Steps between C-alpha positions, in 0.01 A plus 500: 500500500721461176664159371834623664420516806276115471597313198773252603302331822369202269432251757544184287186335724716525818233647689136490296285289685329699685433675188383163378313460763290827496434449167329128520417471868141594511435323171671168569302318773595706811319411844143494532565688837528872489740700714362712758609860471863552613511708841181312608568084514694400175615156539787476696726160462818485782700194456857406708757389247758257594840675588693299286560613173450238257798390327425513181839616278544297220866338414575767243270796401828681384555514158837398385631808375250787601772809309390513225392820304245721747248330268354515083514906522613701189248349262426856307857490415460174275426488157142351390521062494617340149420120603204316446200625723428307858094415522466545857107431630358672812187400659357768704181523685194771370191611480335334762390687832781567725732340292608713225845586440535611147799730596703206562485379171527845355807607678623185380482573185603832499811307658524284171476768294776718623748154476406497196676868427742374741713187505189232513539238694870348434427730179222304404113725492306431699109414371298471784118285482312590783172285587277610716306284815236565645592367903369176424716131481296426130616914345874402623506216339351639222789743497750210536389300215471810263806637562674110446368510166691841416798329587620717779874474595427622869198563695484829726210468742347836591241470767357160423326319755471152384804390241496281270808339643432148320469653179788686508708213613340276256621727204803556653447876536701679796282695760678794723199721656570810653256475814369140706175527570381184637653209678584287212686767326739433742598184435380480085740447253566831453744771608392837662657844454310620826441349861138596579385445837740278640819710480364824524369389822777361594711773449249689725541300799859477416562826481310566867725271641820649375436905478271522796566178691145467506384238760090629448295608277123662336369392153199717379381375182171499306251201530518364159602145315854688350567706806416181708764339269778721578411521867537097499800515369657789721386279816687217356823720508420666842457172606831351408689845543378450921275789476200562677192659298186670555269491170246763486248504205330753336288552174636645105424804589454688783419872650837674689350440815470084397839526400627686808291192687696256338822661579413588890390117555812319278735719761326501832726277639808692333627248287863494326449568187107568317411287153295651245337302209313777379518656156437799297233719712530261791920640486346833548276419757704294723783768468249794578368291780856442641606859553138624604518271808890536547630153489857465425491118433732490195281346212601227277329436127503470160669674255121636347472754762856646428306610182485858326144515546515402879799744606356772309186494741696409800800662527677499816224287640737220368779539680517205710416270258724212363374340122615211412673492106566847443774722511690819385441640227734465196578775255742481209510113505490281159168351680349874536526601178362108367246561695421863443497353144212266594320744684486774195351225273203452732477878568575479848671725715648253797503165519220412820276652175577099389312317791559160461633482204856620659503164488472421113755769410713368782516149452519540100840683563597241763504274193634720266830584678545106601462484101728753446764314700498240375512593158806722609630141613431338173193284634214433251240691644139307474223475689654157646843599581401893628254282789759240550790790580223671722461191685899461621485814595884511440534927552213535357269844664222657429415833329510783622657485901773254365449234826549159390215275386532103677242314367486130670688619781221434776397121438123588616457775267691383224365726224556805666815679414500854674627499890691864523287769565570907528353656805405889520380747769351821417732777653348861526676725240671198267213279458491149405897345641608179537583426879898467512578097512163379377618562074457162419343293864535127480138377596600117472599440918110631477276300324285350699 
């Protein structure tokens, strides 16, 4: 499949935690219990939600003018940065068993290095210092304190488990991140370019409720401490959307017929709508296992399994499913041919050939086209005053859909900035399409 046809669905971490999820779960302290083959007696939660839709809309997640340009596209157009460089640190998790992501940090930098042929960062290069932790609270804070002492203007957090909040604060050094992990992300002093678990959930439920009018519902999921995660957090949103769940469980990795099991068992009572949590092979499988056994249940997930690597083995097994932050393809955009840019430099093809680090290159140009702005405005552009302009969230979006970032908007999740999400379908003969009235979805009314 060539970079034409794939290279513009950069997810900016709309939809990765399931990928995050199938990448540490059975490394990070999952249940001692082991979950009986699905189609046999997989655990099987059911659970009666209150009717009532929580009412949880903030005052004003709106920001105040949300028209401004589609977002920072256009960057190979600009002329390489004259101004003094910006040191911007990254801490990013590696080495360690089931939690390596070294692509983050390298897309990232391939990122820096193709602002600094093009425009910078409010024209300013960009020098990147990345430290590297090791998924422990004493290698974090190692990272913190190192990168302190190379004065830093801005801190971008890769996939870093324990921050070293205080010492960032301490040395007055701005934090964005571009994916929460854990709960005290979400309320750190920080701000994040991505909503993790909570929102993408939330736009799950939401989106249920208001394409399907979903009253009832399956979950199949993998028995793991990330997929557990995720599956915590989609109850919370079921819960306050008033729908009614049936969790099945099942293990990483299963045969067909164990997929096909958990499939059969999350729709015996012919739910609404079907949730899957599953990612990579477990896409495959619970799509296979769908269509063997007929179901027509539409399916509801992340944006991994709208992946190149998953359509290409599925096909038209994947009509019927709904993924959560993706969308239509783009061609002959400013942000297709930045990122096709991107993409050469790394020798890749399309972009699901960047994993997680999607999230590096897309949270680097987040920055850079705030920059840009607000150089165009004739704002100093530091580390200081690029997080402090992120932070009002006055027209301000992110790169490359365009929908407008609101950081602070939700008073319980204060650092989070990234509500609006893209929904797709897979339709047979066109591919990857973005349902018609779910472009941008609101998932505020649905956090839980």
């Amino acid at each position: 499949m060539n970079r034409k046809q794939h290279h513009v669905r950069v997810l900016a971490g709309l939809a990765v935690m399931a990928l995050v999820a199938a990448s540490c779960g059975s490394d990070s302290g999952s249940s001692s219990d082991t979950a009986a083959p699905a189609g046999t007696d997989a655990a099987v939660e059911t659970t009666t939600a209150d009717t009532t839709p929580a009412d949880t809309t903030p005052a004003d997640t709106t920001p105040a003018d949300t028209t401004a340009p589609a977002s920072g596209g256009g960057f190979i157009d600009l002329a390489p940065p004259t101004g003094d460089p910006m040191i911007v640190g990254m801490v990013n998790t590696e080495g360690s068993p089931g939690l390596d992501f070294p692509e983050i940090a390298a897309s990232t930098q391939a990122a820096a290095d193709f602002l600094n042929e093009h425009g910078g960062i409010g024209n300013r290069p960009v020098q990147l210092e990345v430290c590297k932790a090791a998924g422990s609270p004493e290698t974090s804070q190692a990272c913190a304190q190192e990168l302190a002492g190379k004065n830093v203007e801005l801190v971008m957090l890769g996939l870093d488990l324990f921050p070293g909040y205080d010492t960032f604060t301490a040395s007055n050094i701005p934090v964005t991140g571009v994916l929460p992990i854990l709960p005290g992300d979400y309320t750190a002093n920080a701000l994040f370019l991505g909503g993790g678990n909570t929102t993408t959930t939330a736009a799950m439920a939401g989106f249920a409720v208001e394409n399907f009018g979903a009253k009832t519902a399956g979950i199949v999921s993998a028995d793991n401490a990330g997929a557990n995660g995720t599956e915590a957090d989609l109850k919370k949103a079921l819960d306050a959307a008033g729908i009614t769940y049936v969790s099945i469980k099942g293990g990483d990795n299963e045969t067909d017929a164990g997929f096909q099991g958990l499939m059969r068992q999350a729709t015996a009572d012919n739910p609404d709508v079907l949730f899957s949590l599953y990612a990579d092979a477990g896409c495959v499988g619970t799509m296979r296992g769908r269509v063997s056994l007929g179901i027509e249940t539409p399916v509801i997930t992340t944006a991994i399994c709208s992946s190149a690597e998953v359509i290409d083995q599925v096909g038209d097994d994947a009509v019927g499913w709904y993924f959560i932050g993706a969308q239509t393809e783009r061609e002959g955009t400013p942000e297709a041919a930045d990122l096709g840019a991107i993409l050469d430099s790394l020798g890749y093809t399309n972009s699901t050939e960047l994993g997680l680090g999607a999230l590096g290159v897309t949270g680097l140009l987040t920055l850079a086209s705030v920059g840009n702005s607000m150089a165009d405005g004739g704002v100093d552009v530091t580390g200081a005053s690029l997080y402090e302009t992120l932070g009002a969230s006055d027209g301000v979006v992110n790169w490359p859909d365009g929908n407008p970032l609101a950081c602070g908007s939700v008073p319980s999740i204060p650092t989070i900035c990234y509500f609006t999400f893209p929904i797709a379908t897979y339709l047979s003969g066109d591919g990857i399409q973005t349902v018609p009235g779910f472009e941008a979805f609101d998932t505020t009314p649905y956090l839980p």
